[in-house]
PDB file of C-alpha atoms in Angstrom:
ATOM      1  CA  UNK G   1      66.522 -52.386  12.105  1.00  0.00           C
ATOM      2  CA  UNK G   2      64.472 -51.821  14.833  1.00  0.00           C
ATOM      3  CA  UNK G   3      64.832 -49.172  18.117  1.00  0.00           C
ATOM      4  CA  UNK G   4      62.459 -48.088  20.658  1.00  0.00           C
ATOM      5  CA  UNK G   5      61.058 -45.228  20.594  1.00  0.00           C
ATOM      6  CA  UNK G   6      58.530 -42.883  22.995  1.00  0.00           C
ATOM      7  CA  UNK G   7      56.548 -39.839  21.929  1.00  0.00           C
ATOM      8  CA  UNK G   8      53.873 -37.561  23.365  1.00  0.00           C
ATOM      9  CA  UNK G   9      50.047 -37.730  22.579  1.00  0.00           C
ATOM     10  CA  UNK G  10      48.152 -34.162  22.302  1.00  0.00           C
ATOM     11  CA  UNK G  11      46.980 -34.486  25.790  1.00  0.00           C
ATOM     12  CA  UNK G  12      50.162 -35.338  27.192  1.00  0.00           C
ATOM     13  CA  UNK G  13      50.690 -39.190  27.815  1.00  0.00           C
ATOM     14  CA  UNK G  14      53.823 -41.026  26.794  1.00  0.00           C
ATOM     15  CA  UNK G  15      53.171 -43.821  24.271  1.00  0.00           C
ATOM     16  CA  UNK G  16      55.887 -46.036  23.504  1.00  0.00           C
ATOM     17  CA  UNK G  17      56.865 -48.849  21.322  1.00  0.00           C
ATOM     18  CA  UNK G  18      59.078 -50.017  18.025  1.00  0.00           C
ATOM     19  CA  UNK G  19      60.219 -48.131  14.961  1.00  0.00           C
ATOM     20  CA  UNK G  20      61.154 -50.293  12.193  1.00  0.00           C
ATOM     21  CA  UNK G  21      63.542 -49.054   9.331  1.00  0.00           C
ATOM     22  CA  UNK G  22      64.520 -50.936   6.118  1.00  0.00           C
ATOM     23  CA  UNK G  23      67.938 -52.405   6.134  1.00  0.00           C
ATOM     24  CA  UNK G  24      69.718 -50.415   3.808  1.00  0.00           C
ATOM     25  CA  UNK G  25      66.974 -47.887   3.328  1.00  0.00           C
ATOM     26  CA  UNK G  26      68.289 -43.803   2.386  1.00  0.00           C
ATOM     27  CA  UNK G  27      66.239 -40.954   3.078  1.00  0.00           C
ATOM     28  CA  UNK G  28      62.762 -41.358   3.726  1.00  0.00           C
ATOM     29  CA  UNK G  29      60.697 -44.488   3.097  1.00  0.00           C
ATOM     30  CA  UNK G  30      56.900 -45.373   3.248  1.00  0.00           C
ATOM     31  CA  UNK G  31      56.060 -45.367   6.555  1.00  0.00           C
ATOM     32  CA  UNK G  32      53.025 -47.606   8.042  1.00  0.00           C
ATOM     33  CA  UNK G  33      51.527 -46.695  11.740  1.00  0.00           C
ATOM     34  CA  UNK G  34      50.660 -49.844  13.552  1.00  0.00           C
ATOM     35  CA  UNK G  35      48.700 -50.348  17.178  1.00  0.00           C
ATOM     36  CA  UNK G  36      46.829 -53.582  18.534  1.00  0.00           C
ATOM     37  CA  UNK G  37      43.662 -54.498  19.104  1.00  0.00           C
ATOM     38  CA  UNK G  38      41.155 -54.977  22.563  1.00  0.00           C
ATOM     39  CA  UNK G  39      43.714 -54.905  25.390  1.00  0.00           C
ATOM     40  CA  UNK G  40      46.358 -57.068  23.552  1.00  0.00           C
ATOM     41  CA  UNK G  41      50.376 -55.653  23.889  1.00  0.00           C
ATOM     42  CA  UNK G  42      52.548 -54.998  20.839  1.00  0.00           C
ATOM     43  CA  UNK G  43      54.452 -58.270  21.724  1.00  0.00           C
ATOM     44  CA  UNK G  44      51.644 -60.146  20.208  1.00  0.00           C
ATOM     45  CA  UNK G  45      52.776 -60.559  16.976  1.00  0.00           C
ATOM     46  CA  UNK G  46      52.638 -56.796  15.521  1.00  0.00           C
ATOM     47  CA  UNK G  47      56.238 -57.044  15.575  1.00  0.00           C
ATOM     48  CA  UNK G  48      55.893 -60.637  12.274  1.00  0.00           C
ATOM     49  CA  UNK G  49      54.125 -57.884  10.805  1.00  0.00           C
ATOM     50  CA  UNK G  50      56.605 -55.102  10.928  1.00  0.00           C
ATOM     51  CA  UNK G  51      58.965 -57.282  10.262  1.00  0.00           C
ATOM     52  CA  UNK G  52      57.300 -58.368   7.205  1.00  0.00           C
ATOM     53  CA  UNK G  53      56.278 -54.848   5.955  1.00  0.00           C
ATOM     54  CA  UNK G  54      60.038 -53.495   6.722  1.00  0.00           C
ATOM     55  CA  UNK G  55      61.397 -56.202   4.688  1.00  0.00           C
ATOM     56  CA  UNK G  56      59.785 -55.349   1.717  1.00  0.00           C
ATOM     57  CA  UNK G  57      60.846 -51.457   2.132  1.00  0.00           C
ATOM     58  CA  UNK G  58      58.597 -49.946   4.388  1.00  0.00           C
ATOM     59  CA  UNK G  59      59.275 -48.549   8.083  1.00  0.00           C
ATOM     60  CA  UNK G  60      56.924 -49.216  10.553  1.00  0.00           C
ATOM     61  CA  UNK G  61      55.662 -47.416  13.719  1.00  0.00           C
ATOM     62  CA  UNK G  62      55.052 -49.533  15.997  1.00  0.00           C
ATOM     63  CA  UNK G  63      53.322 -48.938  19.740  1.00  0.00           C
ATOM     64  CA  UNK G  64      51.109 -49.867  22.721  1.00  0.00           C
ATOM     65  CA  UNK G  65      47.129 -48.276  23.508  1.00  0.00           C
ATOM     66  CA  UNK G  66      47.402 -45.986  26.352  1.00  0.00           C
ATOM     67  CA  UNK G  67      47.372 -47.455  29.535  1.00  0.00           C
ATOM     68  CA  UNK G  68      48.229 -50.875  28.096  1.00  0.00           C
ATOM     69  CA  UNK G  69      51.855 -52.074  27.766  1.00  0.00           C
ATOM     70  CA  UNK G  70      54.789 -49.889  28.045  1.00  0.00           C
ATOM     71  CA  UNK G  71      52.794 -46.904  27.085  1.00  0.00           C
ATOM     72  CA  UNK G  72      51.547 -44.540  30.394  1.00  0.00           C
ATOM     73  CA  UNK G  73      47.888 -43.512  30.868  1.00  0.00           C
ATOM     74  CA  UNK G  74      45.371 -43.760  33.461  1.00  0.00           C
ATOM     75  CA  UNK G  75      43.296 -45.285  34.848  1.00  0.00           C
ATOM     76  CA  UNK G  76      45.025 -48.819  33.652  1.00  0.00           C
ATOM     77  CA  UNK G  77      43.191 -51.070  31.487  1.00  0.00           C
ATOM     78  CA  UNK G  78      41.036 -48.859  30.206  1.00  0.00           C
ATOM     79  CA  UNK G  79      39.825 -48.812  26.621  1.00  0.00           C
ATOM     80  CA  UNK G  80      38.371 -45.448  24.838  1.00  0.00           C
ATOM     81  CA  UNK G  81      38.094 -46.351  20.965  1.00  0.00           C
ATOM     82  CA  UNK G  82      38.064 -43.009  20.447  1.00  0.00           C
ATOM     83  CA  UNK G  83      40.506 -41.992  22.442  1.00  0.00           C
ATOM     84  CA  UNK G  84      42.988 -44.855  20.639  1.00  0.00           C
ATOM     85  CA  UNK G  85      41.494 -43.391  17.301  1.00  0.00           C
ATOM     86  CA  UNK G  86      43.065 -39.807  18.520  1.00  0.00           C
ATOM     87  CA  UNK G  87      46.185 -41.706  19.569  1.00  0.00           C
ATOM     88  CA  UNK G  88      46.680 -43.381  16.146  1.00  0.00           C
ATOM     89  CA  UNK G  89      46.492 -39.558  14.914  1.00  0.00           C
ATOM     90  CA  UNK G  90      48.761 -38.032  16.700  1.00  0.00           C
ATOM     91  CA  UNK G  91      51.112 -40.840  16.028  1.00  0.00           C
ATOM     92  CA  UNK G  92      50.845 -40.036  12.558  1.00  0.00           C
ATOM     93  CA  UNK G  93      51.821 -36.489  13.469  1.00  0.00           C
ATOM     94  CA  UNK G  94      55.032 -37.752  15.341  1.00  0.00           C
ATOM     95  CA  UNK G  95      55.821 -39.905  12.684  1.00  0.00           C
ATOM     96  CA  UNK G  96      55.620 -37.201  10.100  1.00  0.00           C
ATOM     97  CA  UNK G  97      58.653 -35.185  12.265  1.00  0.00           C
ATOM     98  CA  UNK G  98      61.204 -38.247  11.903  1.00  0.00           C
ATOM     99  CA  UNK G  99      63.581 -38.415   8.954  1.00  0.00           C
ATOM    100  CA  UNK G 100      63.326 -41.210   7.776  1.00  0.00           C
ATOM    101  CA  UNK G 101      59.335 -41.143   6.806  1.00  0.00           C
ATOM    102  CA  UNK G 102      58.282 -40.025   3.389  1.00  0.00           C
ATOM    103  CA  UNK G 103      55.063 -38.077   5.108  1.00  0.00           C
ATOM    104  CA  UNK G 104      53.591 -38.184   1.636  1.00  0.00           C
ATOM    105  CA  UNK G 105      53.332 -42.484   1.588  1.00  0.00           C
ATOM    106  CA  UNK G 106      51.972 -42.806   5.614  1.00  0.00           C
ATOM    107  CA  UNK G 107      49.849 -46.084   5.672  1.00  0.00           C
ATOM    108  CA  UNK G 108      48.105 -47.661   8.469  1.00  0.00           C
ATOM    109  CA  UNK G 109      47.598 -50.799   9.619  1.00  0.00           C
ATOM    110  CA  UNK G 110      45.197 -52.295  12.283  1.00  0.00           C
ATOM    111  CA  UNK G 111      43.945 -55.766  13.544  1.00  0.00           C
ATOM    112  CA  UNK G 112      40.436 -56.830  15.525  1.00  0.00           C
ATOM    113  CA  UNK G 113      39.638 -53.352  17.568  1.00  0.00           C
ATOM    114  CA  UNK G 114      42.172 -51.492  15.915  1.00  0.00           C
ATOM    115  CA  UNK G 115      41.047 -52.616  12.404  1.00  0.00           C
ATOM    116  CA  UNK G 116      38.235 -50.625  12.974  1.00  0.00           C
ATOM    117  CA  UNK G 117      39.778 -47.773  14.413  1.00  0.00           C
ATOM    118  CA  UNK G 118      42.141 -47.611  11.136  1.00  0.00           C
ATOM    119  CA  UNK G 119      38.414 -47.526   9.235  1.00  0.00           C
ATOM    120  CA  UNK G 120      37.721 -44.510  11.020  1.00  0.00           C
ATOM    121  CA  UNK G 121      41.446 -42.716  10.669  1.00  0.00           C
ATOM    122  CA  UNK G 122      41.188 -43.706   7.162  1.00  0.00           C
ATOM    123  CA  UNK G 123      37.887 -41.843   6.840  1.00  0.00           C
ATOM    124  CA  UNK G 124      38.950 -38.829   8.865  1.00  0.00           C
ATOM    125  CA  UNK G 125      42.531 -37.867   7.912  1.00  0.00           C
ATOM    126  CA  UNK G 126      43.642 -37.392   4.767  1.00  0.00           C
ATOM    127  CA  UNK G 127      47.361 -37.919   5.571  1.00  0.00           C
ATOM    128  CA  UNK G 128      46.621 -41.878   5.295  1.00  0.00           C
ATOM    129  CA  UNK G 129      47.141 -43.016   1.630  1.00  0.00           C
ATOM    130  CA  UNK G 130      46.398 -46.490   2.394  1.00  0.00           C
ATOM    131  CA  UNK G 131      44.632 -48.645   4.897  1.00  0.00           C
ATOM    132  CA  UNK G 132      44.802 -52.167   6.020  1.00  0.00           C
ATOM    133  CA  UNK G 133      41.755 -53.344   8.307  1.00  0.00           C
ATOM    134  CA  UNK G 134      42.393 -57.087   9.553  1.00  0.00           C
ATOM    135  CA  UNK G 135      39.860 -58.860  10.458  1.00  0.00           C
ATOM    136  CA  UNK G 136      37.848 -55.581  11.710  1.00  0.00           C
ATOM    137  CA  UNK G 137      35.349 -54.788  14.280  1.00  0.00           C
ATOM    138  CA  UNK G 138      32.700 -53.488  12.551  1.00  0.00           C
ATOM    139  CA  UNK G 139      29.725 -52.758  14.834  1.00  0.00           C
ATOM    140  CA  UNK G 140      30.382 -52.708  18.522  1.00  0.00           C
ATOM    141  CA  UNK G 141      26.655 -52.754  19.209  1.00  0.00           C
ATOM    142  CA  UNK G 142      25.530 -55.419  16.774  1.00  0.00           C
ATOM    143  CA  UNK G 143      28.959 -57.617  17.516  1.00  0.00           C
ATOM    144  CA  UNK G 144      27.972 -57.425  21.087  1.00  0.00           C
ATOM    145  CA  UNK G 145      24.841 -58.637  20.650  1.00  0.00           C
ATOM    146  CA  UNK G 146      26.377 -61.617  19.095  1.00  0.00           C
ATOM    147  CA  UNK G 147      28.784 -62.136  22.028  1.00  0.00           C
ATOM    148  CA  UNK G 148      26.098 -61.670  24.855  1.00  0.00           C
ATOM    149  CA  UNK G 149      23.455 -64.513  25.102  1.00  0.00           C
ATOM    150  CA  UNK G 150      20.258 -62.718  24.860  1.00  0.00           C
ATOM    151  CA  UNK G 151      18.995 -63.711  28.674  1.00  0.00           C
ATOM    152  CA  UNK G 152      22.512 -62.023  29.832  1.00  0.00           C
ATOM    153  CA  UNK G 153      21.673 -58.793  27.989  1.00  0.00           C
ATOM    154  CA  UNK G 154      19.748 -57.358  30.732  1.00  0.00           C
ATOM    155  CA  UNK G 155      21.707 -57.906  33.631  1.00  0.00           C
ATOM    156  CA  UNK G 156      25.151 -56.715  31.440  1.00  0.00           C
ATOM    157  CA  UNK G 157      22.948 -53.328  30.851  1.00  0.00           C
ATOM    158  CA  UNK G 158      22.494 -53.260  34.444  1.00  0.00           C
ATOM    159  CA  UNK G 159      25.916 -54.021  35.120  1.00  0.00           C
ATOM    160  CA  UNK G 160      26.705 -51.104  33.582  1.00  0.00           C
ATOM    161  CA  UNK G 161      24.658 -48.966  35.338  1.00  0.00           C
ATOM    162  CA  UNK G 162      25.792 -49.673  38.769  1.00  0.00           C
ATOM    163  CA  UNK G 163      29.164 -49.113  37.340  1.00  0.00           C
ATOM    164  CA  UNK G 164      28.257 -45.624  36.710  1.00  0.00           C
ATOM    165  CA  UNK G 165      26.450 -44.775  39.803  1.00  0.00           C
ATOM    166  CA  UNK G 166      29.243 -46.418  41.971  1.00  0.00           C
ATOM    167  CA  UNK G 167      31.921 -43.632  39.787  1.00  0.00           C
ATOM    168  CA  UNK G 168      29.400 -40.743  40.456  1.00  0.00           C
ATOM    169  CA  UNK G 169      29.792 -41.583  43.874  1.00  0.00           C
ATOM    170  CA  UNK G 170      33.811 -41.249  43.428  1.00  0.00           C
ATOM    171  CA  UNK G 171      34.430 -45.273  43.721  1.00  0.00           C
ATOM    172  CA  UNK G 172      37.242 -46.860  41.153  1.00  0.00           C
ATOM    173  CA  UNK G 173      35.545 -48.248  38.027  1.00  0.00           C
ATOM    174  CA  UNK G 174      34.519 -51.490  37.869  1.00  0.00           C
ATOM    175  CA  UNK G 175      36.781 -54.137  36.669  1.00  0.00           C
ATOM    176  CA  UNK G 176      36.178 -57.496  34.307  1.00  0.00           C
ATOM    177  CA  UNK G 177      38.430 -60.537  32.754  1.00  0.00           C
ATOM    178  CA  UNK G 178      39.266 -60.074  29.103  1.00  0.00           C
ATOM    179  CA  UNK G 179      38.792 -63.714  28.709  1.00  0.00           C
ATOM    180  CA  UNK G 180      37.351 -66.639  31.175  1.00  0.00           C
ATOM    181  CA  UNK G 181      37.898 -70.310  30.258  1.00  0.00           C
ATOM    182  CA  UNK G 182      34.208 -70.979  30.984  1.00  0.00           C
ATOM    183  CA  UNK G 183      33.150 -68.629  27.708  1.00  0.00           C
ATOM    184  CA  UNK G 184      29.500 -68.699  30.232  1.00  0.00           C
ATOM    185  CA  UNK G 185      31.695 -66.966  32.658  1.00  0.00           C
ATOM    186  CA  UNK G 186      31.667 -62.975  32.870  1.00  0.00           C
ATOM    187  CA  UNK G 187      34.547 -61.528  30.400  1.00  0.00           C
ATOM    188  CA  UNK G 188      34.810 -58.944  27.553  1.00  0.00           C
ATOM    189  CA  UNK G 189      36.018 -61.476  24.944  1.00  0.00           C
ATOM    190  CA  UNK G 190      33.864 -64.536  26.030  1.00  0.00           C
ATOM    191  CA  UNK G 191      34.524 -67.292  23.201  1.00  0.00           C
ATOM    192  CA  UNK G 192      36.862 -70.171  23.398  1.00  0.00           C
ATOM    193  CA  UNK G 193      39.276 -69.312  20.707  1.00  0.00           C
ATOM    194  CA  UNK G 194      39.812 -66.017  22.679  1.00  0.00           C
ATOM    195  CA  UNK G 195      40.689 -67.830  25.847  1.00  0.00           C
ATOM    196  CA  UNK G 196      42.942 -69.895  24.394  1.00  0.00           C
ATOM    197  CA  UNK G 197      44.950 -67.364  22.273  1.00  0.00           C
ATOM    198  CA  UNK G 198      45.626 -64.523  25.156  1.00  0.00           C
ATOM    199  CA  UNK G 199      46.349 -66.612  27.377  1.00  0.00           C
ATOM    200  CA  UNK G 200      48.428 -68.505  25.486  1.00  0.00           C
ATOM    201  CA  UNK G 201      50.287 -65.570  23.458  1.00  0.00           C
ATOM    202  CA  UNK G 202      50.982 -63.786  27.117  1.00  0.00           C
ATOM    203  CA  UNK G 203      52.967 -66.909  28.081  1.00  0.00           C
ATOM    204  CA  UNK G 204      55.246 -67.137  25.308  1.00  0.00           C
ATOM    205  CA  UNK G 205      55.558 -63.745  24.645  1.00  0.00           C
ATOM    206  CA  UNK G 206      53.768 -60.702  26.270  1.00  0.00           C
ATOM    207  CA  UNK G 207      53.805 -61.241  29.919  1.00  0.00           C
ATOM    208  CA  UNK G 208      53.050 -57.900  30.464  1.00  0.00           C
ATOM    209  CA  UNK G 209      49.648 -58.352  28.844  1.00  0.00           C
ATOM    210  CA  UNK G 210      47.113 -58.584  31.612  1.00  0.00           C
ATOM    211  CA  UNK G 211      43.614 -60.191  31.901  1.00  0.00           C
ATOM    212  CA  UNK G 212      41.606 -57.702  32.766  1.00  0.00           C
ATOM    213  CA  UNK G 213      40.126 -54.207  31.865  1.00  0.00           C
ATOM    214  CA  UNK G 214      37.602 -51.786  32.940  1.00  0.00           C
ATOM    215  CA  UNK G 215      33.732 -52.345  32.450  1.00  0.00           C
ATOM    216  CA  UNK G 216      32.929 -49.248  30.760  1.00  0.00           C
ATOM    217  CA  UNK G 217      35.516 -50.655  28.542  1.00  0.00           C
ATOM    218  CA  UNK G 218      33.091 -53.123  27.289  1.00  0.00           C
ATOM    219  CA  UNK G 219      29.932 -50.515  27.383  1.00  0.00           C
ATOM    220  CA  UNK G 220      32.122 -48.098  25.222  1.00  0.00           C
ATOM    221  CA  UNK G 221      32.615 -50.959  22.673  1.00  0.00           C
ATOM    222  CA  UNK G 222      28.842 -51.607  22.370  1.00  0.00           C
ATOM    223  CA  UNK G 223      28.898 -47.730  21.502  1.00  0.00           C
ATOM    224  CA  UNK G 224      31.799 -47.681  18.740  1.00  0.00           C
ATOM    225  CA  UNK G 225      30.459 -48.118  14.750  1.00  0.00           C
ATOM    226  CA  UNK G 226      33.497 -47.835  12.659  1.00  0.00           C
ATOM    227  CA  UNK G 227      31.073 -49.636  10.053  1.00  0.00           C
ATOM    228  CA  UNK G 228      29.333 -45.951   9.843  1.00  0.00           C
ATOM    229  CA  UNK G 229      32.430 -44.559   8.232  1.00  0.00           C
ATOM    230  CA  UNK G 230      33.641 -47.403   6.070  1.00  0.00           C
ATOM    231  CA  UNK G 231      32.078 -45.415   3.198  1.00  0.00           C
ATOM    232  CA  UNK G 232      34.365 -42.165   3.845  1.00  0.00           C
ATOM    233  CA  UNK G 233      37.573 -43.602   3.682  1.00  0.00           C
ATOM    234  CA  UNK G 234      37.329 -43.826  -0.227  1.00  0.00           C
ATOM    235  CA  UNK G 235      39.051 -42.527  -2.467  1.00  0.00           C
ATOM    236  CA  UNK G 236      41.818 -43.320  -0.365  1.00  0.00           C
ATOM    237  CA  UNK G 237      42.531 -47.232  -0.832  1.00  0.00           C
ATOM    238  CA  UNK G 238      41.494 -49.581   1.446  1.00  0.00           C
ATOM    239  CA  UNK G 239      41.394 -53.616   2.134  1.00  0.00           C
ATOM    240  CA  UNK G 240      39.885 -55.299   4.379  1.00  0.00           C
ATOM    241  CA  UNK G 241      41.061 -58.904   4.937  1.00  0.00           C
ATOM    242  CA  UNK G 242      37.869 -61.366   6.574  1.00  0.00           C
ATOM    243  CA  UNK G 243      38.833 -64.659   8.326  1.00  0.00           C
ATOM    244  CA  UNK G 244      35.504 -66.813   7.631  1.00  0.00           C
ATOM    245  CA  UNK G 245      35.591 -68.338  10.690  1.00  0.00           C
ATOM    246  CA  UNK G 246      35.634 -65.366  12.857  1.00  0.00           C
ATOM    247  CA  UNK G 247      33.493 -65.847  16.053  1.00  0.00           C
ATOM    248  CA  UNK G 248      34.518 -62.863  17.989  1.00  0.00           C
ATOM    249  CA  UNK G 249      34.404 -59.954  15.032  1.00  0.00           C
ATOM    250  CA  UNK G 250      32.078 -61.898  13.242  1.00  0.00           C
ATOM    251  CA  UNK G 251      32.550 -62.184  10.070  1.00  0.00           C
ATOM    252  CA  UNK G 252      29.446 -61.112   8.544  1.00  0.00           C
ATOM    253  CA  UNK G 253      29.534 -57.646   9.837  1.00  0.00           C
ATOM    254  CA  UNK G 254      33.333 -57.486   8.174  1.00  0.00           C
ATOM    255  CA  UNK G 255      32.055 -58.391   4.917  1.00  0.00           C
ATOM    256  CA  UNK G 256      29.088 -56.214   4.952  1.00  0.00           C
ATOM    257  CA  UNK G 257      31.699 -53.483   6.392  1.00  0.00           C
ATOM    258  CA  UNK G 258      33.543 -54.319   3.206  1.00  0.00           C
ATOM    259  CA  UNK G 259      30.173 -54.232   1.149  1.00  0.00           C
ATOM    260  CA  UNK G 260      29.542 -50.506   2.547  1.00  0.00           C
ATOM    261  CA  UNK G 261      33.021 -48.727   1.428  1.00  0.00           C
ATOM    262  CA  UNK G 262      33.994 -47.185  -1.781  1.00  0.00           C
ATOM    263  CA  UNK G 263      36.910 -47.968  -3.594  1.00  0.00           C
ATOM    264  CA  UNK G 264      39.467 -48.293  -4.402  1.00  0.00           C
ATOM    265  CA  UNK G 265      38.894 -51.316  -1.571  1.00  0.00           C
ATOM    266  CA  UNK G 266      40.163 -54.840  -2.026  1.00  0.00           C
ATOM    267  CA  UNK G 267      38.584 -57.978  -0.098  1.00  0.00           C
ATOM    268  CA  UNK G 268      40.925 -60.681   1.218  1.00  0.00           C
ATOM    269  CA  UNK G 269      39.085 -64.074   2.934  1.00  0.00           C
ATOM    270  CA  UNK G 270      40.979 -66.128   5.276  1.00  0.00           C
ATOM    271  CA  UNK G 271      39.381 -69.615   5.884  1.00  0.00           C
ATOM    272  CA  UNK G 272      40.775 -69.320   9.474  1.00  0.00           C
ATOM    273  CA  UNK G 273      39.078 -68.097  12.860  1.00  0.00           C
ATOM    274  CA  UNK G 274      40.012 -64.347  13.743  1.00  0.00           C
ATOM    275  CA  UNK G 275      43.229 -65.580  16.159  1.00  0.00           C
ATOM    276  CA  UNK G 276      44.710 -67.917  12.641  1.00  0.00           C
ATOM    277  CA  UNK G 277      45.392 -64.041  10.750  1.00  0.00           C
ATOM    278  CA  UNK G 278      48.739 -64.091  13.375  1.00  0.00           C
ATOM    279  CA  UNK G 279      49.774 -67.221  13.212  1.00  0.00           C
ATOM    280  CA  UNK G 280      48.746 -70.197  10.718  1.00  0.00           C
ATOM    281  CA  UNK G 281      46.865 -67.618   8.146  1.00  0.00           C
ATOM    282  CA  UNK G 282      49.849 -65.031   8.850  1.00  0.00           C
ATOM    283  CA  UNK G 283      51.275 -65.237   5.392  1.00  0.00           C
ATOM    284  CA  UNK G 284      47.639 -65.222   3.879  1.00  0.00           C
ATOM    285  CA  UNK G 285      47.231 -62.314   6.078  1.00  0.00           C
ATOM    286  CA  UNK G 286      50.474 -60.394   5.732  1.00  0.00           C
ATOM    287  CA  UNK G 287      51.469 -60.994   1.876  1.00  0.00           C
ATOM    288  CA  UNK G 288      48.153 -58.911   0.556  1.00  0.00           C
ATOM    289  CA  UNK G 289      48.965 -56.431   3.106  1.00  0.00           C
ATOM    290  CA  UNK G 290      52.311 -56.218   2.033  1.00  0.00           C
ATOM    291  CA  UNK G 291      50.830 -56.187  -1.690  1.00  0.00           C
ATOM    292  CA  UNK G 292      48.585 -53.186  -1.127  1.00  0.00           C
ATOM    293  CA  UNK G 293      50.762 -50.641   0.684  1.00  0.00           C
ATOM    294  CA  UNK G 294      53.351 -51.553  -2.142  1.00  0.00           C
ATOM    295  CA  UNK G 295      50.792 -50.974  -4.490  1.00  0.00           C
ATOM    296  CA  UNK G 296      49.245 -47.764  -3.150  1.00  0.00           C
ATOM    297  CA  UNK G 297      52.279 -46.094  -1.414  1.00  0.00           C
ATOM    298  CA  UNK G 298      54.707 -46.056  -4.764  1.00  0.00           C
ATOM    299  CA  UNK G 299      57.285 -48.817  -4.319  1.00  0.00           C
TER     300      UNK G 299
END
């Protein structure tokens, strides 16, 4: 079963999205907090997952990044990863007030940007008994560098400067495509297989996903190292799940990621690019997943 649901972060913006419920299920169940990654709407696919994770017993909470989606914040299209690491927090909280969540068996689960912010929640509170990174960023800065073309590096730096003087002088922040179709084009995500998938995913089903976000967006992403607290989330299990032929969180810095926590931890490889863990390496992606909070959460 599956209702909407809306609930209040700390600082006082609605966030809004799904909460799934077991058919059948009594009392409380295993409950597993879910959010997207960079910019992308709940519509893309979280809800396979859910579905997935409340068929084999679990609920699932389900919702939108401030200022992206249904949820409210300001300014729109803006991405703080550690604001969204906050969020994922206080989601936890609301989900600990709802009946039907055992708040001793909360997992979480996160994909691309929010794979890495589940890292860090996993590190940071202890209410998480299990953790599910797919296909994770792990180093903002050094994944950026991969991204930007060395020669561009310069002029993005300086991009980012003008963006902050033009805000000192009280002008709107600075605005940039998530993806281009010419990946030599100016956009946060700027490799074909990202192209292809948002806009392709926000046709047939999220057409309130939008193609663009702020620049500091992308500055605060060169900032954000979830890799730096892979090591903390132990003992509380963790697995990270690589797709090989990830271009965009590349896969390297995943496995070494992986490489740099304690366990208990568990390593699943997709042969896939980092788009194929939603759709053609879905139930490569999702049955381990399913596996592991099974495992680790009693059922």
């Amino acid at each position: 079963m599956r209702k909407d649901i809306e609930f209040q972060t700390e600082d006082g913006v609605t966030l809004r999205g799904w909460h799934y419920i077991p058919d059948g299920a009594s009392g409380p169940v295993p409950t597993i907090v879910m959010a997207h990654g960079f910019s992308a709407v709940k519509e893309m696919y979280l809800d396979r997952f859910a579905e997935a994770f409340a068929a084999a017993g679990m609920a699932g909470i389900v919702f939108d990044n401030r200022n992206f989606g249904a949820s409210d914040g300001e300014p729109r299209y803006e991405i703080d990863p550690w604001q969204q690491v906050r969020d994922y927090r206080d989601a936890i909280t609301w989900a600990e007030t709802l009946p039907e969540t055992d708040a001793g068996r909360i997992g979480i689960w996160g994909s691309s940007y929010s794979g890495g912010h589940v890292m860090v929640v996993g590190a940071l509170d202890r209410r998480v008994k299990c953790v599910v990174a797919q296909v994770p960023l792990a180093s903002g800065h050094r994944n950026a560098r991969r991204l930007i073309r060395a020669d561009y590096l310069a002029g993005v730096q300086e991009m980012f400067n003008e963006d902050r003087r033009a805000r000192m002088k009280g002008e709107k922040p600075a605005m940039i495509p998530v993806v281009a179709e010419d990946p030599a084009s100016p956009s946060a995500l700027p490799t074909p297989d990202s192209w292809t998938w948002f806009t392709e995913t926000g046709k047939s089903r999220a057409p309130s996903w939008h193609n663009e976000v702020t620049l500091r967006s992308v500055e605060m992403f060169t900032e954000y190292e979830p890799i730096s607290y892979a090591k903390y989330v132990s003992p509380t299990p963790m697995m990270i799940v690589v797709a090989l032929g990830d271009v965009l969180t590349v896969s390297d810095l995943a496995l070494e990621a992986y490489e740099e926590a304690l366990g208990p931890k568990r390593l699943v490889t997709l042969n896939g690019g980092h788009f194929d863990a939603y759709t053609a390496d879905f139930e490569a992606s999702s049955g381990p997943a399913i596996a592991w909070f099974r495992d680790h959460l009693g059922l």
